[in-house]
Short mmCIF file of C-alpha atoms and ligand atoms in Angstrom, two decimals:
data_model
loop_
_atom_site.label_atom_id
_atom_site.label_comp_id
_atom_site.label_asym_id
_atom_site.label_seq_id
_atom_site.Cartn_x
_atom_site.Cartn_y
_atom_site.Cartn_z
CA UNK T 8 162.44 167.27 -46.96
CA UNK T 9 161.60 164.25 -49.23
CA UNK T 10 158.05 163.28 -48.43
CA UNK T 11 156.26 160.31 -49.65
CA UNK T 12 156.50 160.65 -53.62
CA UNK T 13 159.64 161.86 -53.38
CA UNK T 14 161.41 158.60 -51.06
CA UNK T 15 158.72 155.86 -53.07
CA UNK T 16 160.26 157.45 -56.39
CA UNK T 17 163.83 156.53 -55.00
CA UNK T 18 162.28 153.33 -54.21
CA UNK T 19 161.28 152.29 -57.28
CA UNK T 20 164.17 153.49 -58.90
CA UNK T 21 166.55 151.34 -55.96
CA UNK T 22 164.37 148.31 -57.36
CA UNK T 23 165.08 148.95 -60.67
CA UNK T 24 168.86 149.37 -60.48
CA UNK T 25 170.03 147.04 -57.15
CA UNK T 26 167.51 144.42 -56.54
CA UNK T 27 168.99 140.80 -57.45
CA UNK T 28 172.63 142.37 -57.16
CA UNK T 29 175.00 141.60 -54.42
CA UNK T 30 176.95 143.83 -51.91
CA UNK T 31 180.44 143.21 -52.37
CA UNK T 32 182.34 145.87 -50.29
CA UNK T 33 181.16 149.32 -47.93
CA UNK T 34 183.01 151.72 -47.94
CA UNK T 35 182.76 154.21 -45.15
CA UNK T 36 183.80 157.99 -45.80
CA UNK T 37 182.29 159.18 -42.56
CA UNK T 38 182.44 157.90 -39.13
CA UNK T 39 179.11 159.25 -38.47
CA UNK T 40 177.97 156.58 -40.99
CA UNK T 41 179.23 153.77 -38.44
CA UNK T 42 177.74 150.64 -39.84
CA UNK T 43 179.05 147.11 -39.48
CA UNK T 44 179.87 145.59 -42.77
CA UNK T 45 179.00 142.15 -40.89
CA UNK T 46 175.71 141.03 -41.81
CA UNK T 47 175.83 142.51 -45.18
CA UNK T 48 178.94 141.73 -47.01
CA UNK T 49 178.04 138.88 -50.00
CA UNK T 50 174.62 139.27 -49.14
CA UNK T 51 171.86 139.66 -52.41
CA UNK T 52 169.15 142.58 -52.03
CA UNK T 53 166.08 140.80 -52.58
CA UNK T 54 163.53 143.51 -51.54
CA UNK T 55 163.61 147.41 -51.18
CA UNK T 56 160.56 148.51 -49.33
CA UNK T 57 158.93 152.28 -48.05
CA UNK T 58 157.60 153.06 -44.74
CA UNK T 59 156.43 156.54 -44.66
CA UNK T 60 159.80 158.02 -45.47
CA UNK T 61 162.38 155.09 -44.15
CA UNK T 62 163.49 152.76 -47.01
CA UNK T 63 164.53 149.64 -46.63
CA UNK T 64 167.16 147.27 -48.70
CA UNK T 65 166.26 143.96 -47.54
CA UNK T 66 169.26 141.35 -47.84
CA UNK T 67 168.57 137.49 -48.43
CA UNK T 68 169.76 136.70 -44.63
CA UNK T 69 167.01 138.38 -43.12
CA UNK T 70 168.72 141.89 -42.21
CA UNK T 71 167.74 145.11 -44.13
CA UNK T 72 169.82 148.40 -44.60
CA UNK T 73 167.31 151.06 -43.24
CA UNK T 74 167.77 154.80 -44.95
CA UNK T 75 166.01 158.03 -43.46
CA UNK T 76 167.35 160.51 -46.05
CA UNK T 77 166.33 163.55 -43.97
CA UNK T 78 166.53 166.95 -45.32
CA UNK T 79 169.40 166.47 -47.40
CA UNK T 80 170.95 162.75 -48.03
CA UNK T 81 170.75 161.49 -51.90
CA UNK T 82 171.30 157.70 -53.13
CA UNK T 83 172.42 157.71 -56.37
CA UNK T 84 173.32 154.57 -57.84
CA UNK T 85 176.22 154.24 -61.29
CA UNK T 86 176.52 151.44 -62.96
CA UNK T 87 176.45 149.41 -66.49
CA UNK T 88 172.51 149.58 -65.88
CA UNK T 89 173.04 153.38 -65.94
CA UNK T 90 175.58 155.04 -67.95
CA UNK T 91 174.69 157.89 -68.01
CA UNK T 92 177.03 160.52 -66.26
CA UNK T 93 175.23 163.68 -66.22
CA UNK T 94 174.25 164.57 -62.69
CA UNK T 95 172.12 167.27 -61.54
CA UNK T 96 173.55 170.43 -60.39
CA UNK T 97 172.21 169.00 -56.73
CA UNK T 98 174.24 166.49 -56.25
CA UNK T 99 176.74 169.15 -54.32
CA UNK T 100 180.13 168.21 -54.89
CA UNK T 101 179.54 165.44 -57.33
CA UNK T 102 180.39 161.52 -57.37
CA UNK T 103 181.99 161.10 -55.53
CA UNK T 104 182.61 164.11 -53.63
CA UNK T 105 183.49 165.24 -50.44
CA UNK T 106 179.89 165.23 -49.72
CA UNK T 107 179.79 161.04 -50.03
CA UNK T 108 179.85 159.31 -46.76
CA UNK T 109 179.10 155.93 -47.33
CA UNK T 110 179.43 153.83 -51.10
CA UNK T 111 177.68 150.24 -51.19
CA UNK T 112 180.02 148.48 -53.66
CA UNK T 113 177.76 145.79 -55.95
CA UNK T 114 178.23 143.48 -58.25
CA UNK T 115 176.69 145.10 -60.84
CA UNK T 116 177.20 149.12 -60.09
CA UNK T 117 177.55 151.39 -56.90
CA UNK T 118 175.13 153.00 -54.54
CA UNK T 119 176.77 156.14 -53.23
CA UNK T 120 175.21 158.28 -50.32
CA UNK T 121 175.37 161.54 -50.53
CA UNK T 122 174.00 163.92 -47.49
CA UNK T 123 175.35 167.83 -47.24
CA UNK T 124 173.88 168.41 -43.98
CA UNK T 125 174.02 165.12 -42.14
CA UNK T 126 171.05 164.90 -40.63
CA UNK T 127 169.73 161.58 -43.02
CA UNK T 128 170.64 158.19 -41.06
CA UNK T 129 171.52 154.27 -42.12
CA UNK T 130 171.32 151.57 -39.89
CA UNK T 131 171.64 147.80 -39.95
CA UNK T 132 168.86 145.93 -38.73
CA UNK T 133 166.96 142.56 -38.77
CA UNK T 134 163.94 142.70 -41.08
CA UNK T 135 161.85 141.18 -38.84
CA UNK T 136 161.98 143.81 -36.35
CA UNK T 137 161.10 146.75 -39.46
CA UNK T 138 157.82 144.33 -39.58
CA UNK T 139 157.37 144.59 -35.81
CA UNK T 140 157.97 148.07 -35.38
CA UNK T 141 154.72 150.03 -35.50
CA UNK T 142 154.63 152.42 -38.37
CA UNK T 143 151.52 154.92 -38.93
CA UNK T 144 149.10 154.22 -41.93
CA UNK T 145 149.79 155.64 -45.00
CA UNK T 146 147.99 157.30 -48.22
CA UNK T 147 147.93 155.69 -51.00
CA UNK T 148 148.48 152.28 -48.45
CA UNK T 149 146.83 151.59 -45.56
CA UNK T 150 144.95 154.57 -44.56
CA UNK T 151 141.33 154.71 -44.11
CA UNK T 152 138.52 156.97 -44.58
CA UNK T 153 137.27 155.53 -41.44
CA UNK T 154 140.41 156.20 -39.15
CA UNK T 155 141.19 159.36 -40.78
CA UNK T 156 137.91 160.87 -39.92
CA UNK T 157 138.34 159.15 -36.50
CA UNK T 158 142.00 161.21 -35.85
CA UNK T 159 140.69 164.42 -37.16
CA UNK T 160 137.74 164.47 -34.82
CA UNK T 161 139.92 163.37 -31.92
CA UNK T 162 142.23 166.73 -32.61
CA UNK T 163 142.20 170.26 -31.51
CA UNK T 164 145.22 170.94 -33.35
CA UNK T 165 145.74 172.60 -36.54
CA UNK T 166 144.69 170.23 -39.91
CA UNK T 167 147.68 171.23 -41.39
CA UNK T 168 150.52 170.34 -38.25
CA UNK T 169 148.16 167.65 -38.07
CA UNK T 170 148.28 166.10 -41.48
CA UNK T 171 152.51 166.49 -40.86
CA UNK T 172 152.36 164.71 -38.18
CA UNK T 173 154.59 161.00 -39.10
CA UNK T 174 153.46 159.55 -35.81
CA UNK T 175 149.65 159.91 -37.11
CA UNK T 176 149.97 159.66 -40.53
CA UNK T 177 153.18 158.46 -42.61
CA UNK T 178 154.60 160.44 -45.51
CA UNK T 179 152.87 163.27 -45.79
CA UNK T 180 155.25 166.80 -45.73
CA UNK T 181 154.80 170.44 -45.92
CA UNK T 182 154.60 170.71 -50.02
CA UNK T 183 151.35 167.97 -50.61
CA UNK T 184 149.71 169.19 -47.01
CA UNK T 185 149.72 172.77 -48.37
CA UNK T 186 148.54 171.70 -52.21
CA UNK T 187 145.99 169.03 -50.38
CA UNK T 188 144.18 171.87 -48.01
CA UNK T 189 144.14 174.11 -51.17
CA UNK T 190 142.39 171.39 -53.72
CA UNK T 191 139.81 171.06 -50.33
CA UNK T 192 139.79 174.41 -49.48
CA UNK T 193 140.12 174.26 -46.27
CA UNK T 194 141.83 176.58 -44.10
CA UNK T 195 145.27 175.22 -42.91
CA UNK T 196 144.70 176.57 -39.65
CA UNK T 197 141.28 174.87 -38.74
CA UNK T 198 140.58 172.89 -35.73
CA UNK T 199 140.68 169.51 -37.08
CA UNK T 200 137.84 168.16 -35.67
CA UNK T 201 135.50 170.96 -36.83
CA UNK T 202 136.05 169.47 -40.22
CA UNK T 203 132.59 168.42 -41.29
CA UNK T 204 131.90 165.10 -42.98
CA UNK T 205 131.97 166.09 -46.26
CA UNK T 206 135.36 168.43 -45.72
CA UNK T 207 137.11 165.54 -44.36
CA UNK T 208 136.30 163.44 -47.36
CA UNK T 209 137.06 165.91 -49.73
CA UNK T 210 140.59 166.49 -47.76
CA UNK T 211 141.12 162.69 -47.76
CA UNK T 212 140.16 162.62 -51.68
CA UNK T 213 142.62 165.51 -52.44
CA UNK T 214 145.96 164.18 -50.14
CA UNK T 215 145.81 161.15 -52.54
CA UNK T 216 145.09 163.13 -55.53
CA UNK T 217 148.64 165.33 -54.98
CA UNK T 218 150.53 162.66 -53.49
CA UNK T 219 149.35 160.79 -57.13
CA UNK T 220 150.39 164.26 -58.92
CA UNK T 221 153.47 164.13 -56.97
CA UNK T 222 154.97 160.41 -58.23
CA UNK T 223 153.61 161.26 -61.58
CA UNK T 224 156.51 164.06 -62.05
CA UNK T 225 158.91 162.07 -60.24
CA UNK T 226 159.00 163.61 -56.94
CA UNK T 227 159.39 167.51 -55.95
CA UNK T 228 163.28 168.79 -56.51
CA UNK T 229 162.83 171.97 -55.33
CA UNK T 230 165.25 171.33 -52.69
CA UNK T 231 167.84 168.82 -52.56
CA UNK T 232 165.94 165.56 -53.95
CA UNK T 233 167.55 163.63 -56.49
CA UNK T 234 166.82 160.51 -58.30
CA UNK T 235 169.26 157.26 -57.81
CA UNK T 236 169.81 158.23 -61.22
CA UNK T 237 171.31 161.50 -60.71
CA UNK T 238 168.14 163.45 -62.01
CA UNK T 239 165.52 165.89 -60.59
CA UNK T 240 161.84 165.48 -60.02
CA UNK T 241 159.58 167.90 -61.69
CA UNK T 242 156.67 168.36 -59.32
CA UNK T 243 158.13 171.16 -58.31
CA UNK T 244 156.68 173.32 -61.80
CA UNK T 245 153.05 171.35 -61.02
CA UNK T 246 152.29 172.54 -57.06
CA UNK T 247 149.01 174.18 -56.63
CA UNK T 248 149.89 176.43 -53.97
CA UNK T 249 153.08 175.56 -52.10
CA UNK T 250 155.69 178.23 -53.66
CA UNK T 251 152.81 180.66 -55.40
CA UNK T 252 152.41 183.60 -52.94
CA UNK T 253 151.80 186.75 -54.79
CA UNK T 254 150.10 184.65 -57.42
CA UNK T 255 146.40 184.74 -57.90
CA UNK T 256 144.53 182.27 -57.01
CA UNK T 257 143.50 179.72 -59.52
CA UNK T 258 140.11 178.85 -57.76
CA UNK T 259 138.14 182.53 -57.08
CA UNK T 260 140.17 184.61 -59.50
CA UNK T 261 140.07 187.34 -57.46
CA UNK T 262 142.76 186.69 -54.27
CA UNK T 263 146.51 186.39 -54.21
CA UNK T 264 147.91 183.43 -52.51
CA UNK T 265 149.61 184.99 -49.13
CA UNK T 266 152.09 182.97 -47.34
CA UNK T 267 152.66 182.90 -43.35
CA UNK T 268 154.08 180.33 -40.91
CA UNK T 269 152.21 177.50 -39.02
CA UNK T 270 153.85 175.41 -36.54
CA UNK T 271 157.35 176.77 -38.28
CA UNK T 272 156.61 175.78 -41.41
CA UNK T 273 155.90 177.87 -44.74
CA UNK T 274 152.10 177.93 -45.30
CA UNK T 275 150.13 178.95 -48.75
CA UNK T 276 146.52 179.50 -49.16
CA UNK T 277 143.57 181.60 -50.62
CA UNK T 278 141.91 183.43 -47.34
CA UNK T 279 138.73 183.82 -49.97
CA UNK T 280 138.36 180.10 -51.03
CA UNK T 281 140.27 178.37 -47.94
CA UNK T 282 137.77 178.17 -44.95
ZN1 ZN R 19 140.82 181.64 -54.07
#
């Protein structure tokens, strides 16, 4: 699933391709995509925000076009800005394919959504209540030293389902928790508030270094993630640990990387280095 590099590189890209333009039609391929054309038709984008993993197209009369892209949903945006037409092999069944469900027609392009499985979501809503809505601090944003040492020591549970946890902390997924824990070496199955001082530092110092690593390549495509324009990320070839069992570890030199599952999720780590 698209975690925080991976949605604020579609975000930037959005900005960069729709913001100023104006929608002129929706098109709706999909009646699970039931949206009401009302309070958007002839309106301008004049904003496209992030919260954790929801973006947001913001529209000039105060309502916004929230996207949750889930597992498997894709914007990719065509248009004079853009022409090229050569589309990663992950965009299943092409532009548009039977896999669109929704287009946003523009004045200056289209903005298609793609989304094989269907569990991604839009809605219309007024921006005011986004604003209102309480979202959990962020990397890279909002969050603290101070009230990430305060949640960890407040926590039996595992760092790692922890550090997953979008109610707690926003954006953070199963590829940069794994790399993170690994930088810290810390065990992904600690207690979190046995994390000492120092560990919890060093873990707060090394999410922001791989979510940093992360929008540097352009997002992880390992998966489904795509670019609004059409292309892959390459953080996928730069993980630490997330996808290297069997390798040996780049810290001791002496331990291969084992994998096993936490809280149903693929976990990586050194057992020698990771405590
Ligand atoms: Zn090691």
């Amino acid at each position: 699933m698209p975690e925080l590099p991976e949605v604020e590189t579609i975000r930037m890209q959005l900005e960069k391709y729709i913001l100023g333009a104006r929608i002129k039609k929706l098109e709706i391929r999909n009646k699970k995509y039931n949206l009401d054309p009302k309070h958007i038709i002839g309106q301008k984008i004049i904003g496209i925000r992030r919260f954790a993993k929801q973006l947001s197209i913001d529209l000039y009369n105060n309502y916004s076009i929230m996207i949750h892209v889930k597992m498997t949903g894709q914007l990719i945006y065509r248009g004079p800005k853009l022409k090229i037409n050569n589309l990663s092999k992950k965009v299943i069944g092409g532009l548009d394919g039977k896999h669109t469900h929704v287009v946003f027609h523009l004045d200056n392009g289209d903005l298609y959504y793609n989304d094989v499985r269907q569990f991604g979501w839009i809605k219309i809503v007024n921006s005011e209540k986004i604003l209102s809505d309480k979202h959990a601090p962020e990397p890279l944003k909002d969050l603290t030293l101070e009230y990430f040492s305060s949640l960890l020591s407040k926590s039996k549970r595992n760092i790692k389902v922890l550090l997953m946890d979008q109610s707690k902390i926003g954006g953070i997924g199963n590829i940069y928790a794994n790399d993170a824990l690994w930088l810290a070496k810390i065990n992904p199955k600690r207690s979190s508030n046995l994390l000492n001082n120092q560990e919890t530092k060093l873990l707060f110092d090394s999410i922001e270094k791989v979510l940093k690593s992360g929008l540097k390549f352009g997002g992880s495509s390992e998966s489904s993630f795509v670019t609004p324009d059409g292309k892959e990320g390459e953080y996928q070839n730069h993980t630490l640990v997330y996808g290297h069992q069997g390798e040996l570890c780049k810290y001791c030199k002496k331990t291969k990387f084992e994998k096993f599952f936490l809280g149903g999720r693929g976990t990586y780590w050194c057992k020698l280095c990771q405590i």
